[in-house]
């Protein structure tokens, strides 16, 4: 496996290196955004869950850990609470759009690498009079590595995007429920 990979890299062109480097950067950014945003969202959701439980319990007070409380400064104003909800969700969802961009563009970056690889493979065979399938197949299969890499990056980016989007939605539900309770209690 490692020998095959090293052989592939030794026979690759500059475009292949650029495409694989680009996809590697995409993959690193995807994992970095996911782990950073996921941990931040877990903390936010946990704090807002506790704040909602405090509001619905006998205490009936705003939790000091709540981001909604920090933003609104214990205000019961519907407009201020709504503005705080929007601001918290905006901050919580930062970086998530990059996941969607990476998920949608990485297959095309990989496909570009594959097309260039196939063109280079056919250019190598242009001077030969007879080329068999056993000669063409390895060259084309090497070119398809870029597409596979692009699809792999897209799978991670799309999956992580969906997970983070769901967490932002969950946070939004907790914030809206708190706002409605606070407004109702006046």
Short mmCIF file of C-alpha atoms in Angstrom, two decimals:
data_model
loop_
_atom_site.label_atom_id
_atom_site.label_comp_id
_atom_site.label_asym_id
_atom_site.label_seq_id
_atom_site.Cartn_x
_atom_site.Cartn_y
_atom_site.Cartn_z
CA UNK A 1 0.00 0.00 0.00
CA UNK A 2 2.72 2.49 0.96
CA UNK A 3 4.82 1.38 -2.00
CA UNK A 4 1.87 1.99 -4.31
CA UNK A 5 1.30 5.44 -2.80
CA UNK A 6 4.97 6.39 -3.12
CA UNK A 7 5.02 5.10 -6.70
CA UNK A 8 1.90 7.15 -7.46
CA UNK A 9 3.45 10.31 -6.01
CA UNK A 10 6.75 9.72 -7.84
CA UNK A 11 4.95 9.49 -11.19
CA UNK A 12 2.55 12.38 -10.57
CA UNK A 13 2.63 15.78 -12.22
CA UNK A 14 2.71 19.23 -10.66
CA UNK A 15 -1.05 19.62 -11.13
CA UNK A 16 -1.65 16.42 -9.17
CA UNK A 17 0.52 17.73 -6.33
CA UNK A 18 -1.36 21.03 -6.35
CA UNK A 19 -4.76 19.30 -6.33
CA UNK A 20 -3.79 16.91 -3.53
CA UNK A 21 -2.25 19.77 -1.52
CA UNK A 22 -5.44 21.80 -1.97
CA UNK A 23 -7.59 18.89 -0.86
CA UNK A 24 -5.30 18.27 2.12
CA UNK A 25 -5.75 21.88 3.20
CA UNK A 26 -9.51 21.47 2.78
CA UNK A 27 -9.45 18.37 4.96
CA UNK A 28 -7.39 20.05 7.70
CA UNK A 29 -9.69 23.10 7.69
CA UNK A 30 -12.74 20.84 7.83
CA UNK A 31 -11.51 18.97 10.88
CA UNK A 32 -10.31 22.15 12.59
CA UNK A 33 -13.67 23.91 12.13
CA UNK A 34 -15.56 20.83 13.25
CA UNK A 35 -13.63 20.20 16.45
CA UNK A 36 -13.49 23.90 17.39
CA UNK A 37 -17.16 24.65 16.67
CA UNK A 38 -18.40 21.34 18.07
CA UNK A 39 -16.76 21.91 21.46
CA UNK A 40 -17.96 25.52 21.60
CA UNK A 41 -21.50 24.50 20.67
CA UNK A 42 -21.56 21.72 23.26
CA UNK A 43 -20.74 24.24 26.00
CA UNK A 44 -23.31 26.75 24.72
CA UNK A 45 -26.06 24.14 24.42
CA UNK A 46 -25.32 22.75 27.88
CA UNK A 47 -25.46 26.24 29.43
CA UNK A 48 -28.69 27.13 27.64
CA UNK A 49 -30.26 23.79 28.59
CA UNK A 50 -29.45 24.47 32.26
CA UNK A 51 -30.76 28.02 31.92
CA UNK A 52 -34.03 26.77 30.46
CA UNK A 53 -34.37 24.20 33.24
CA UNK A 54 -33.77 26.95 35.82
CA UNK A 55 -36.45 29.13 34.22
CA UNK A 56 -39.00 26.32 34.22
CA UNK A 57 -38.23 25.20 37.78
CA UNK A 58 -39.26 26.82 41.04
CA UNK A 59 -36.29 29.16 40.89
CA UNK A 60 -37.77 30.99 37.90
CA UNK A 61 -34.64 33.06 37.45
CA UNK A 62 -32.19 33.64 34.66
CA UNK A 63 -29.06 31.51 34.85
CA UNK A 64 -25.86 33.56 34.99
CA UNK A 65 -24.28 31.06 32.56
CA UNK A 66 -26.82 31.79 29.86
CA UNK A 67 -25.52 33.69 26.85
CA UNK A 68 -29.01 35.13 26.45
CA UNK A 69 -28.83 36.52 29.99
CA UNK A 70 -25.38 38.02 29.39
CA UNK A 71 -26.52 39.66 26.19
CA UNK A 72 -29.87 41.02 27.42
CA UNK A 73 -28.66 42.17 30.88
CA UNK A 74 -31.76 40.69 32.58
CA UNK A 75 -34.07 42.63 30.27
CA UNK A 76 -37.61 41.43 29.52
CA UNK A 77 -37.80 43.40 26.27
CA UNK A 78 -39.03 41.23 23.41
CA UNK A 79 -37.01 43.17 20.86
CA UNK A 80 -33.77 42.99 22.87
CA UNK A 81 -34.19 39.27 23.54
CA UNK A 82 -34.85 38.64 19.85
CA UNK A 83 -31.78 40.67 18.85
CA UNK A 84 -29.70 38.70 21.38
CA UNK A 85 -30.97 35.39 19.97
CA UNK A 86 -29.93 36.43 16.47
CA UNK A 87 -26.51 37.58 17.65
CA UNK A 88 -25.85 34.36 19.60
CA UNK A 89 -26.91 32.17 16.67
CA UNK A 90 -24.77 34.23 14.29
CA UNK A 91 -21.73 33.76 16.52
CA UNK A 92 -22.49 30.06 17.09
CA UNK A 93 -22.78 29.34 13.38
CA UNK A 94 -19.61 31.11 12.29
CA UNK A 95 -17.40 28.88 10.18
CA UNK A 96 -20.17 26.45 9.32
CA UNK A 97 -20.68 27.96 5.88
CA UNK A 98 -17.06 27.06 5.09
CA UNK A 99 -18.00 23.42 5.63
CA UNK A 100 -20.70 23.74 2.97
CA UNK A 101 -18.27 25.44 0.59
CA UNK A 102 -15.68 22.71 1.08
CA UNK A 103 -18.30 19.97 0.73
CA UNK A 104 -19.51 21.39 -2.58
CA UNK A 105 -16.16 22.34 -4.14
CA UNK A 106 -13.82 19.50 -3.14
CA UNK A 107 -15.31 16.95 -5.61
CA UNK A 108 -14.74 19.48 -8.41
CA UNK A 109 -11.15 20.08 -7.32
CA UNK A 110 -10.63 16.30 -7.38
CA UNK A 111 -12.34 16.02 -10.74
CA UNK A 112 -10.07 18.72 -12.14
CA UNK A 113 -7.06 16.67 -11.00
CA UNK A 114 -8.50 13.57 -12.62
CA UNK A 115 -9.17 15.29 -15.94
CA UNK A 116 -5.65 16.69 -16.07
CA UNK A 117 -4.25 13.27 -15.11
CA UNK A 118 -6.20 11.55 -17.90
CA UNK A 119 -5.09 14.18 -20.41
CA UNK A 120 -1.48 13.64 -19.38
CA UNK A 121 -1.91 9.86 -19.65
CA UNK A 122 -3.27 10.14 -23.18
CA UNK A 123 -0.51 12.58 -24.12
CA UNK A 124 2.05 9.93 -23.08
CA UNK A 125 0.42 7.41 -25.42
CA UNK A 126 0.10 9.80 -28.38
CA UNK A 127 3.34 8.67 -30.04
CA UNK A 128 2.64 4.95 -29.73
CA UNK A 129 0.90 3.09 -32.51
CA UNK A 130 -0.63 0.31 -30.43
CA UNK A 131 -1.74 0.84 -26.86
CA UNK A 132 -3.49 -1.93 -25.00
CA UNK A 133 -5.93 -1.70 -22.14
CA UNK A 134 -3.27 -3.04 -19.78
CA UNK A 135 -1.20 0.09 -20.47
CA UNK A 136 -4.06 2.61 -20.33
CA UNK A 137 -5.84 1.23 -17.25
CA UNK A 138 -3.06 1.93 -14.70
CA UNK A 139 -2.64 5.49 -15.98
CA UNK A 140 -6.35 6.21 -15.73
CA UNK A 141 -6.65 4.56 -12.33
CA UNK A 142 -3.83 6.79 -11.06
CA UNK A 143 -5.71 9.82 -12.37
CA UNK A 144 -8.85 8.76 -10.50
CA UNK A 145 -7.06 9.09 -7.16
CA UNK A 146 -7.72 12.85 -7.23
CA UNK A 147 -11.47 12.32 -7.60
CA UNK A 148 -11.46 9.81 -4.76
CA UNK A 149 -9.59 12.30 -2.56
CA UNK A 150 -12.09 15.05 -3.44
CA UNK A 151 -15.05 12.82 -2.60
CA UNK A 152 -13.45 11.76 0.68
CA UNK A 153 -13.00 15.38 1.74
CA UNK A 154 -16.57 16.18 0.67
CA UNK A 155 -17.98 13.32 2.76
CA UNK A 156 -16.31 14.62 5.92
CA UNK A 157 -17.21 18.26 5.21
CA UNK A 158 -20.86 17.50 4.46
CA UNK A 159 -21.26 15.21 7.47
CA UNK A 160 -19.65 17.70 9.84
CA UNK A 161 -21.74 20.52 8.35
CA UNK A 162 -24.92 18.60 9.06
CA UNK A 163 -23.87 17.78 12.63
CA UNK A 164 -22.98 21.39 13.40
CA UNK A 165 -26.14 22.73 11.73
CA UNK A 166 -28.21 20.44 13.93
CA UNK A 167 -26.42 21.70 17.04
CA UNK A 168 -27.05 25.33 16.03
CA UNK A 169 -30.72 24.47 15.55
CA UNK A 170 -30.84 22.87 19.01
CA UNK A 171 -29.22 25.97 20.52
CA UNK A 172 -31.76 28.16 18.74
CA UNK A 173 -34.64 26.13 20.22
CA UNK A 174 -33.30 26.61 23.76
CA UNK A 175 -32.82 30.34 23.20
CA UNK A 176 -36.32 30.84 21.79
CA UNK A 177 -37.89 28.86 24.62
CA UNK A 178 -36.08 30.97 27.20
CA UNK A 179 -37.11 34.20 25.47
CA UNK A 180 -40.75 33.18 25.36
CA UNK A 181 -40.75 32.25 29.06
CA UNK A 182 -39.06 35.50 30.06
CA UNK A 183 -41.48 37.58 27.98
CA UNK A 184 -44.47 35.64 29.36
CA UNK A 185 -43.34 36.16 32.96
CA UNK A 186 -42.80 39.85 32.31
#
